[in-house]
């Protein structure tokens, strides 16, 4: 508990160039003040890592897809309905990674901007909110796929 209290200041005001990963097998042992300042992502099994790679591939290829091709990906989400919240969190983490790559790169992209990626993060977060409100799953997936840049 003392160590967690010591890291609070860093979690509240991390330097811009730092990404902090806290890894635990016992999420329930995090104190509330730490728990409220972190984004939780569950990546534990080899199968989940493969799923994360599928999401990364989808995101990486999205700029080359037509709108109708993006909508075909809804079958993937339907097949993984029970893990949809985790998939959205994986997407958010990957968008953050892409933002960090853009910010640390001297070579800028004309097609991908931090603003686009931030908007995509907001869309994923809205989908999580809609899940929490028990909105129609199919409509959430359609909203996600239609609005992602």
mmCIF file with all atom_site columns, N, CA, C and O in Angstrom, residues 65-109:
data_model
loop_
_atom_site.group_PDB
_atom_site.id
_atom_site.type_symbol
_atom_site.label_atom_id
_atom_site.label_alt_id
_atom_site.label_comp_id
_atom_site.label_asym_id
_atom_site.label_entity_id
_atom_site.label_seq_id
_atom_site.pdbx_PDB_ins_code
_atom_site.Cartn_x
_atom_site.Cartn_y
_atom_site.Cartn_z
_atom_site.occupancy
_atom_site.B_iso_or_equiv
_atom_site.pdbx_formal_charge
_atom_site.auth_seq_id
_atom_site.auth_comp_id
_atom_site.auth_asym_id
_atom_site.auth_atom_id
_atom_site.pdbx_PDB_model_num
ATOM 1   N N  . UNK A 1 65  ? -9.619  0.406   -46.449 1.00 0.00 ? 65  UNK A N  1
ATOM 2   C CA . UNK A 1 65  ? -10.923 -0.249  -46.581 1.00 0.00 ? 65  UNK A CA 1
ATOM 3   C C  . UNK A 1 65  ? -11.996 0.735   -47.021 1.00 0.00 ? 65  UNK A C  1
ATOM 4   O O  . UNK A 1 65  ? -11.991 1.890   -46.612 1.00 0.00 ? 65  UNK A O  1
ATOM 5   N N  . UNK A 1 66  ? -12.919 0.214   -47.800 1.00 0.00 ? 66  UNK A N  1
ATOM 6   C CA . UNK A 1 66  ? -14.118 0.982   -48.114 1.00 0.00 ? 66  UNK A CA 1
ATOM 7   C C  . UNK A 1 66  ? -15.067 0.795   -46.934 1.00 0.00 ? 66  UNK A C  1
ATOM 8   O O  . UNK A 1 66  ? -14.917 -0.128  -46.134 1.00 0.00 ? 66  UNK A O  1
ATOM 9   N N  . UNK A 1 67  ? -16.063 1.678   -46.826 1.00 0.00 ? 67  UNK A N  1
ATOM 10  C CA . UNK A 1 67  ? -17.021 1.604   -45.722 1.00 0.00 ? 67  UNK A CA 1
ATOM 11  C C  . UNK A 1 67  ? -17.691 0.231   -45.652 1.00 0.00 ? 67  UNK A C  1
ATOM 12  O O  . UNK A 1 67  ? -17.904 -0.314  -44.573 1.00 0.00 ? 67  UNK A O  1
ATOM 13  N N  . UNK A 1 68  ? -18.033 -0.331  -46.807 1.00 0.00 ? 68  UNK A N  1
ATOM 14  C CA . UNK A 1 68  ? -18.706 -1.633  -46.812 1.00 0.00 ? 68  UNK A CA 1
ATOM 15  C C  . UNK A 1 68  ? -17.781 -2.729  -46.296 1.00 0.00 ? 68  UNK A C  1
ATOM 16  O O  . UNK A 1 68  ? -18.245 -3.672  -45.655 1.00 0.00 ? 68  UNK A O  1
ATOM 17  N N  . UNK A 1 69  ? -16.477 -2.600  -46.554 1.00 0.00 ? 69  UNK A N  1
ATOM 18  C CA . UNK A 1 69  ? -15.528 -3.592  -46.047 1.00 0.00 ? 69  UNK A CA 1
ATOM 19  C C  . UNK A 1 69  ? -15.415 -3.507  -44.529 1.00 0.00 ? 69  UNK A C  1
ATOM 20  O O  . UNK A 1 69  ? -15.279 -4.527  -43.849 1.00 0.00 ? 69  UNK A O  1
ATOM 21  N N  . UNK A 1 70  ? -15.452 -2.285  -43.999 1.00 0.00 ? 70  UNK A N  1
ATOM 22  C CA . UNK A 1 70  ? -15.400 -2.127  -42.545 1.00 0.00 ? 70  UNK A CA 1
ATOM 23  C C  . UNK A 1 70  ? -16.614 -2.799  -41.894 1.00 0.00 ? 70  UNK A C  1
ATOM 24  O O  . UNK A 1 70  ? -16.489 -3.458  -40.878 1.00 0.00 ? 70  UNK A O  1
ATOM 25  N N  . UNK A 1 71  ? -17.776 -2.639  -42.507 1.00 0.00 ? 71  UNK A N  1
ATOM 26  C CA . UNK A 1 71  ? -18.995 -3.210  -41.932 1.00 0.00 ? 71  UNK A CA 1
ATOM 27  C C  . UNK A 1 71  ? -18.967 -4.737  -41.930 1.00 0.00 ? 71  UNK A C  1
ATOM 28  O O  . UNK A 1 71  ? -19.598 -5.362  -41.089 1.00 0.00 ? 71  UNK A O  1
ATOM 29  N N  . UNK A 1 72  ? -18.211 -5.325  -42.846 1.00 0.00 ? 72  UNK A N  1
ATOM 30  C CA . UNK A 1 72  ? -18.084 -6.787  -42.860 1.00 0.00 ? 72  UNK A CA 1
ATOM 31  C C  . UNK A 1 72  ? -17.385 -7.291  -41.606 1.00 0.00 ? 72  UNK A C  1
ATOM 32  O O  . UNK A 1 72  ? -17.528 -8.447  -41.224 1.00 0.00 ? 72  UNK A O  1
ATOM 33  N N  . UNK A 1 73  ? -16.622 -6.422  -40.963 1.00 0.00 ? 73  UNK A N  1
ATOM 34  C CA . UNK A 1 73  ? -15.908 -6.800  -39.743 1.00 0.00 ? 73  UNK A CA 1
ATOM 35  C C  . UNK A 1 73  ? -16.861 -6.980  -38.563 1.00 0.00 ? 73  UNK A C  1
ATOM 36  O O  . UNK A 1 73  ? -16.475 -7.487  -37.526 1.00 0.00 ? 73  UNK A O  1
ATOM 37  N N  . UNK A 1 74  ? -18.115 -6.591  -38.728 1.00 0.00 ? 74  UNK A N  1
ATOM 38  C CA . UNK A 1 74  ? -19.083 -6.748  -37.638 1.00 0.00 ? 74  UNK A CA 1
ATOM 39  C C  . UNK A 1 74  ? -19.274 -8.213  -37.256 1.00 0.00 ? 74  UNK A C  1
ATOM 40  O O  . UNK A 1 74  ? -19.588 -8.518  -36.108 1.00 0.00 ? 74  UNK A O  1
ATOM 41  N N  . UNK A 1 75  ? -19.073 -9.121  -38.215 1.00 0.00 ? 75  UNK A N  1
ATOM 42  C CA . UNK A 1 75  ? -19.174 -10.554 -37.894 1.00 0.00 ? 75  UNK A CA 1
ATOM 43  C C  . UNK A 1 75  ? -18.135 -10.949 -36.847 1.00 0.00 ? 75  UNK A C  1
ATOM 44  O O  . UNK A 1 75  ? -18.414 -11.747 -35.958 1.00 0.00 ? 75  UNK A O  1
ATOM 45  N N  . UNK A 1 76  ? -16.951 -10.391 -36.974 1.00 0.00 ? 76  UNK A N  1
ATOM 46  C CA . UNK A 1 76  ? -15.894 -10.678 -35.986 1.00 0.00 ? 76  UNK A CA 1
ATOM 47  C C  . UNK A 1 76  ? -16.355 -10.248 -34.594 1.00 0.00 ? 76  UNK A C  1
ATOM 48  O O  . UNK A 1 76  ? -16.195 -10.987 -33.623 1.00 0.00 ? 76  UNK A O  1
ATOM 49  N N  . UNK A 1 77  ? -16.924 -9.044  -34.499 1.00 0.00 ? 77  UNK A N  1
ATOM 50  C CA . UNK A 1 77  ? -17.391 -8.560  -33.200 1.00 0.00 ? 77  UNK A CA 1
ATOM 51  C C  . UNK A 1 77  ? -18.540 -9.411  -32.673 1.00 0.00 ? 77  UNK A C  1
ATOM 52  O O  . UNK A 1 77  ? -18.602 -9.703  -31.484 1.00 0.00 ? 77  UNK A O  1
ATOM 53  N N  . UNK A 1 78  ? -19.435 -9.816  -33.548 1.00 0.00 ? 78  UNK A N  1
ATOM 54  C CA . UNK A 1 78  ? -20.554 -10.666 -33.137 1.00 0.00 ? 78  UNK A CA 1
ATOM 55  C C  . UNK A 1 78  ? -20.062 -12.012 -32.620 1.00 0.00 ? 78  UNK A C  1
ATOM 56  O O  . UNK A 1 78  ? -20.574 -12.529 -31.629 1.00 0.00 ? 78  UNK A O  1
ATOM 57  N N  . UNK A 1 79  ? -19.069 -12.569 -33.302 1.00 0.00 ? 79  UNK A N  1
ATOM 58  C CA . UNK A 1 79  ? -18.506 -13.852 -32.872 1.00 0.00 ? 79  UNK A CA 1
ATOM 59  C C  . UNK A 1 79  ? -17.789 -13.734 -31.536 1.00 0.00 ? 79  UNK A C  1
ATOM 60  O O  . UNK A 1 79  ? -17.606 -14.725 -30.831 1.00 0.00 ? 79  UNK A O  1
ATOM 61  N N  . UNK A 1 80  ? -17.351 -12.532 -31.196 1.00 0.00 ? 80  UNK A N  1
ATOM 62  C CA . UNK A 1 80  ? -16.617 -12.292 -29.943 1.00 0.00 ? 80  UNK A CA 1
ATOM 63  C C  . UNK A 1 80  ? -17.378 -11.340 -29.024 1.00 0.00 ? 80  UNK A C  1
ATOM 64  O O  . UNK A 1 80  ? -16.772 -10.522 -28.335 1.00 0.00 ? 80  UNK A O  1
ATOM 65  N N  . UNK A 1 81  ? -18.682 -11.473 -29.034 1.00 0.00 ? 81  UNK A N  1
ATOM 66  C CA . UNK A 1 81  ? -19.550 -10.558 -28.280 1.00 0.00 ? 81  UNK A CA 1
ATOM 67  C C  . UNK A 1 81  ? -19.180 -10.497 -26.796 1.00 0.00 ? 81  UNK A C  1
ATOM 68  O O  . UNK A 1 81  ? -19.163 -9.421  -26.202 1.00 0.00 ? 81  UNK A O  1
ATOM 69  N N  . UNK A 1 82  ? -18.855 -11.643 -26.208 1.00 0.00 ? 82  UNK A N  1
ATOM 70  C CA . UNK A 1 82  ? -18.530 -11.668 -24.775 1.00 0.00 ? 82  UNK A CA 1
ATOM 71  C C  . UNK A 1 82  ? -17.232 -10.918 -24.460 1.00 0.00 ? 82  UNK A C  1
ATOM 72  O O  . UNK A 1 82  ? -17.032 -10.471 -23.335 1.00 0.00 ? 82  UNK A O  1
ATOM 73  N N  . UNK A 1 83  ? -16.371 -10.784 -25.448 1.00 0.00 ? 83  UNK A N  1
ATOM 74  C CA . UNK A 1 83  ? -15.084 -10.103 -25.253 1.00 0.00 ? 83  UNK A CA 1
ATOM 75  C C  . UNK A 1 83  ? -15.066 -8.707  -25.869 1.00 0.00 ? 83  UNK A C  1
ATOM 76  O O  . UNK A 1 83  ? -13.999 -8.092  -25.963 1.00 0.00 ? 83  UNK A O  1
ATOM 77  N N  . UNK A 1 84  ? -16.210 -8.205  -26.292 1.00 0.00 ? 84  UNK A N  1
ATOM 78  C CA . UNK A 1 84  ? -16.257 -6.946  -27.021 1.00 0.00 ? 84  UNK A CA 1
ATOM 79  C C  . UNK A 1 84  ? -15.688 -5.783  -26.207 1.00 0.00 ? 84  UNK A C  1
ATOM 80  O O  . UNK A 1 84  ? -14.953 -4.953  -26.730 1.00 0.00 ? 84  UNK A O  1
ATOM 81  N N  . UNK A 1 85  ? -15.980 -5.744  -24.924 1.00 0.00 ? 85  UNK A N  1
ATOM 82  C CA . UNK A 1 85  ? -15.444 -4.670  -24.070 1.00 0.00 ? 85  UNK A CA 1
ATOM 83  C C  . UNK A 1 85  ? -13.911 -4.719  -24.063 1.00 0.00 ? 85  UNK A C  1
ATOM 84  O O  . UNK A 1 85  ? -13.247 -3.700  -24.198 1.00 0.00 ? 85  UNK A O  1
ATOM 85  N N  . UNK A 1 86  ? -13.351 -5.919  -23.931 1.00 0.00 ? 86  UNK A N  1
ATOM 86  C CA . UNK A 1 86  ? -11.892 -6.061  -23.955 1.00 0.00 ? 86  UNK A CA 1
ATOM 87  C C  . UNK A 1 86  ? -11.333 -5.673  -25.321 1.00 0.00 ? 86  UNK A C  1
ATOM 88  O O  . UNK A 1 86  ? -10.266 -5.050  -25.404 1.00 0.00 ? 86  UNK A O  1
ATOM 89  N N  . UNK A 1 87  ? -12.030 -6.024  -26.384 1.00 0.00 ? 87  UNK A N  1
ATOM 90  C CA . UNK A 1 87  ? -11.588 -5.660  -27.734 1.00 0.00 ? 87  UNK A CA 1
ATOM 91  C C  . UNK A 1 87  ? -11.534 -4.143  -27.866 1.00 0.00 ? 87  UNK A C  1
ATOM 92  O O  . UNK A 1 87  ? -10.574 -3.587  -28.403 1.00 0.00 ? 87  UNK A O  1
ATOM 93  N N  . UNK A 1 88  ? -12.559 -3.462  -27.360 1.00 0.00 ? 88  UNK A N  1
ATOM 94  C CA . UNK A 1 88  ? -12.565 -1.997  -27.401 1.00 0.00 ? 88  UNK A CA 1
ATOM 95  C C  . UNK A 1 88  ? -11.391 -1.424  -26.605 1.00 0.00 ? 88  UNK A C  1
ATOM 96  O O  . UNK A 1 88  ? -10.750 -0.465  -27.030 1.00 0.00 ? 88  UNK A O  1
ATOM 97  N N  . UNK A 1 89  ? -11.093 -2.029  -25.477 1.00 0.00 ? 89  UNK A N  1
ATOM 98  C CA . UNK A 1 89  ? -9.954  -1.575  -24.677 1.00 0.00 ? 89  UNK A CA 1
ATOM 99  C C  . UNK A 1 89  ? -8.644  -1.821  -25.401 1.00 0.00 ? 89  UNK A C  1
ATOM 100 O O  . UNK A 1 89  ? -7.734  -0.993  -25.347 1.00 0.00 ? 89  UNK A O  1
ATOM 101 N N  . UNK A 1 90  ? -8.531  -2.960  -26.097 1.00 0.00 ? 90  UNK A N  1
ATOM 102 C CA . UNK A 1 90  ? -7.341  -3.225  -26.903 1.00 0.00 ? 90  UNK A CA 1
ATOM 103 C C  . UNK A 1 90  ? -7.192  -2.140  -27.964 1.00 0.00 ? 90  UNK A C  1
ATOM 104 O O  . UNK A 1 90  ? -6.091  -1.666  -28.232 1.00 0.00 ? 90  UNK A O  1
ATOM 105 N N  . UNK A 1 91  ? -8.307  -1.778  -28.576 1.00 0.00 ? 91  UNK A N  1
ATOM 106 C CA . UNK A 1 91  ? -8.272  -0.750  -29.614 1.00 0.00 ? 91  UNK A CA 1
ATOM 107 C C  . UNK A 1 91  ? -7.777  0.572   -29.040 1.00 0.00 ? 91  UNK A C  1
ATOM 108 O O  . UNK A 1 91  ? -6.941  1.253   -29.641 1.00 0.00 ? 91  UNK A O  1
ATOM 109 N N  . UNK A 1 92  ? -8.278  0.929   -27.881 1.00 0.00 ? 92  UNK A N  1
ATOM 110 C CA . UNK A 1 92  ? -7.860  2.176   -27.229 1.00 0.00 ? 92  UNK A CA 1
ATOM 111 C C  . UNK A 1 92  ? -6.362  2.151   -26.942 1.00 0.00 ? 92  UNK A C  1
ATOM 112 O O  . UNK A 1 92  ? -5.643  3.123   -27.212 1.00 0.00 ? 92  UNK A O  1
ATOM 113 N N  . UNK A 1 93  ? -5.878  1.037   -26.415 1.00 0.00 ? 93  UNK A N  1
ATOM 114 C CA . UNK A 1 93  ? -4.448  0.917   -26.122 1.00 0.00 ? 93  UNK A CA 1
ATOM 115 C C  . UNK A 1 93  ? -3.629  1.061   -27.400 1.00 0.00 ? 93  UNK A C  1
ATOM 116 O O  . UNK A 1 93  ? -2.627  1.784   -27.435 1.00 0.00 ? 93  UNK A O  1
ATOM 117 N N  . UNK A 1 94  ? -4.074  0.425   -28.468 1.00 0.00 ? 94  UNK A N  1
ATOM 118 C CA . UNK A 1 94  ? -3.324  0.493   -29.725 1.00 0.00 ? 94  UNK A CA 1
ATOM 119 C C  . UNK A 1 94  ? -3.358  1.903   -30.311 1.00 0.00 ? 94  UNK A C  1
ATOM 120 O O  . UNK A 1 94  ? -2.350  2.385   -30.826 1.00 0.00 ? 94  UNK A O  1
ATOM 121 N N  . UNK A 1 95  ? -4.495  2.584   -30.209 1.00 0.00 ? 95  UNK A N  1
ATOM 122 C CA . UNK A 1 95  ? -4.551  3.971   -30.683 1.00 0.00 ? 95  UNK A CA 1
ATOM 123 C C  . UNK A 1 95  ? -3.579  4.847   -29.890 1.00 0.00 ? 95  UNK A C  1
ATOM 124 O O  . UNK A 1 95  ? -2.918  5.721   -30.453 1.00 0.00 ? 95  UNK A O  1
ATOM 125 N N  . UNK A 1 96  ? -3.477  4.595   -28.587 1.00 0.00 ? 96  UNK A N  1
ATOM 126 C CA . UNK A 1 96  ? -2.504  5.338   -27.779 1.00 0.00 ? 96  UNK A CA 1
ATOM 127 C C  . UNK A 1 96  ? -1.071  5.044   -28.249 1.00 0.00 ? 96  UNK A C  1
ATOM 128 O O  . UNK A 1 96  ? -0.241  5.955   -28.316 1.00 0.00 ? 96  UNK A O  1
ATOM 129 N N  . UNK A 1 97  ? -0.793  3.778   -28.564 1.00 0.00 ? 97  UNK A N  1
ATOM 130 C CA . UNK A 1 97  ? 0.527   3.425   -29.083 1.00 0.00 ? 97  UNK A CA 1
ATOM 131 C C  . UNK A 1 97  ? 0.821   4.180   -30.382 1.00 0.00 ? 97  UNK A C  1
ATOM 132 O O  . UNK A 1 97  ? 1.925   4.685   -30.578 1.00 0.00 ? 97  UNK A O  1
ATOM 133 N N  . UNK A 1 98  ? -0.174  4.245   -31.258 1.00 0.00 ? 98  UNK A N  1
ATOM 134 C CA . UNK A 1 98  ? 0.016   4.938   -32.535 1.00 0.00 ? 98  UNK A CA 1
ATOM 135 C C  . UNK A 1 98  ? 0.263   6.430   -32.320 1.00 0.00 ? 98  UNK A C  1
ATOM 136 O O  . UNK A 1 98  ? 1.095   7.037   -33.003 1.00 0.00 ? 98  UNK A O  1
ATOM 137 N N  . UNK A 1 99  ? -0.448  7.012   -31.376 1.00 0.00 ? 99  UNK A N  1
ATOM 138 C CA . UNK A 1 99  ? -0.227  8.433   -31.055 1.00 0.00 ? 99  UNK A CA 1
ATOM 139 C C  . UNK A 1 99  ? 1.208   8.634   -30.574 1.00 0.00 ? 99  UNK A C  1
ATOM 140 O O  . UNK A 1 99  ? 1.885   9.583   -30.996 1.00 0.00 ? 99  UNK A O  1
ATOM 141 N N  . UNK A 1 100 ? 1.673   7.744   -29.701 1.00 0.00 ? 100 UNK A N  1
ATOM 142 C CA . UNK A 1 100 ? 3.052   7.856   -29.205 1.00 0.00 ? 100 UNK A CA 1
ATOM 143 C C  . UNK A 1 100 ? 4.056   7.742   -30.341 1.00 0.00 ? 100 UNK A C  1
ATOM 144 O O  . UNK A 1 100 ? 5.048   8.470   -30.371 1.00 0.00 ? 100 UNK A O  1
ATOM 145 N N  . UNK A 1 101 ? 3.802   6.845   -31.294 1.00 0.00 ? 101 UNK A N  1
ATOM 146 C CA . UNK A 1 101 ? 4.704   6.698   -32.445 1.00 0.00 ? 101 UNK A CA 1
ATOM 147 C C  . UNK A 1 101 ? 4.741   7.977   -33.275 1.00 0.00 ? 101 UNK A C  1
ATOM 148 O O  . UNK A 1 101 ? 5.802   8.408   -33.713 1.00 0.00 ? 101 UNK A O  1
ATOM 149 N N  . UNK A 1 102 ? 3.565   8.572   -33.479 1.00 0.00 ? 102 UNK A N  1
ATOM 150 C CA . UNK A 1 102 ? 3.510   9.815   -34.261 1.00 0.00 ? 102 UNK A CA 1
ATOM 151 C C  . UNK A 1 102 ? 4.255   10.938  -33.533 1.00 0.00 ? 102 UNK A C  1
ATOM 152 O O  . UNK A 1 102 ? 5.035   11.673  -34.131 1.00 0.00 ? 102 UNK A O  1
ATOM 153 N N  . UNK A 1 103 ? 4.029   11.051  -32.233 1.00 0.00 ? 103 UNK A N  1
ATOM 154 C CA . UNK A 1 103 ? 4.666   12.121  -31.461 1.00 0.00 ? 103 UNK A CA 1
ATOM 155 C C  . UNK A 1 103 ? 6.179   11.953  -31.376 1.00 0.00 ? 103 UNK A C  1
ATOM 156 O O  . UNK A 1 103 ? 6.912   12.938  -31.320 1.00 0.00 ? 103 UNK A O  1
ATOM 157 N N  . UNK A 1 104 ? 6.647   10.717  -31.371 1.00 0.00 ? 104 UNK A N  1
ATOM 158 C CA . UNK A 1 104 ? 8.087   10.499  -31.243 1.00 0.00 ? 104 UNK A CA 1
ATOM 159 C C  . UNK A 1 104 ? 8.794   10.418  -32.597 1.00 0.00 ? 104 UNK A C  1
ATOM 160 O O  . UNK A 1 104 ? 10.006  10.376  -32.650 1.00 0.00 ? 104 UNK A O  1
ATOM 161 N N  . UNK A 1 105 ? 8.039   10.421  -33.678 1.00 0.00 ? 105 UNK A N  1
ATOM 162 C CA . UNK A 1 105 ? 8.619   10.304  -35.006 1.00 0.00 ? 105 UNK A CA 1
ATOM 163 C C  . UNK A 1 105 ? 8.904   11.679  -35.599 1.00 0.00 ? 105 UNK A C  1
ATOM 164 O O  . UNK A 1 105 ? 8.142   12.622  -35.423 1.00 0.00 ? 105 UNK A O  1
ATOM 165 N N  . UNK A 1 106 ? 10.005  11.763  -36.329 1.00 0.00 ? 106 UNK A N  1
ATOM 166 C CA . UNK A 1 106 ? 10.304  13.007  -37.032 1.00 0.00 ? 106 UNK A CA 1
ATOM 167 C C  . UNK A 1 106 ? 9.581   13.046  -38.366 1.00 0.00 ? 106 UNK A C  1
ATOM 168 O O  . UNK A 1 106 ? 9.404   14.101  -38.956 1.00 0.00 ? 106 UNK A O  1
ATOM 169 N N  . UNK A 1 107 ? 9.153   11.884  -38.822 1.00 0.00 ? 107 UNK A N  1
ATOM 170 C CA . UNK A 1 107 ? 8.439   11.778  -40.091 1.00 0.00 ? 107 UNK A CA 1
ATOM 171 C C  . UNK A 1 107 ? 6.942   11.749  -39.808 1.00 0.00 ? 107 UNK A C  1
ATOM 172 O O  . UNK A 1 107 ? 6.446   10.858  -39.138 1.00 0.00 ? 107 UNK A O  1
ATOM 173 N N  . UNK A 1 108 ? 6.227   12.743  -40.276 1.00 0.00 ? 108 UNK A N  1
ATOM 174 C CA . UNK A 1 108 ? 4.785   12.837  -40.026 1.00 0.00 ? 108 UNK A CA 1
ATOM 175 C C  . UNK A 1 108 ? 4.009   12.213  -41.173 1.00 0.00 ? 108 UNK A C  1
ATOM 176 O O  . UNK A 1 108 ? 4.434   12.201  -42.308 1.00 0.00 ? 108 UNK A O  1
ATOM 177 N N  . UNK A 1 109 ? 2.818   11.726  -40.835 1.00 0.00 ? 109 UNK A N  1
ATOM 178 C CA . UNK A 1 109 ? 1.954   11.098  -41.831 1.00 0.00 ? 109 UNK A CA 1
ATOM 179 C C  . UNK A 1 109 ? 0.891   12.091  -42.283 1.00 0.00 ? 109 UNK A C  1
ATOM 180 O O  . UNK A 1 109 ? 0.352   12.854  -41.486 1.00 0.00 ? 109 UNK A O  1
#
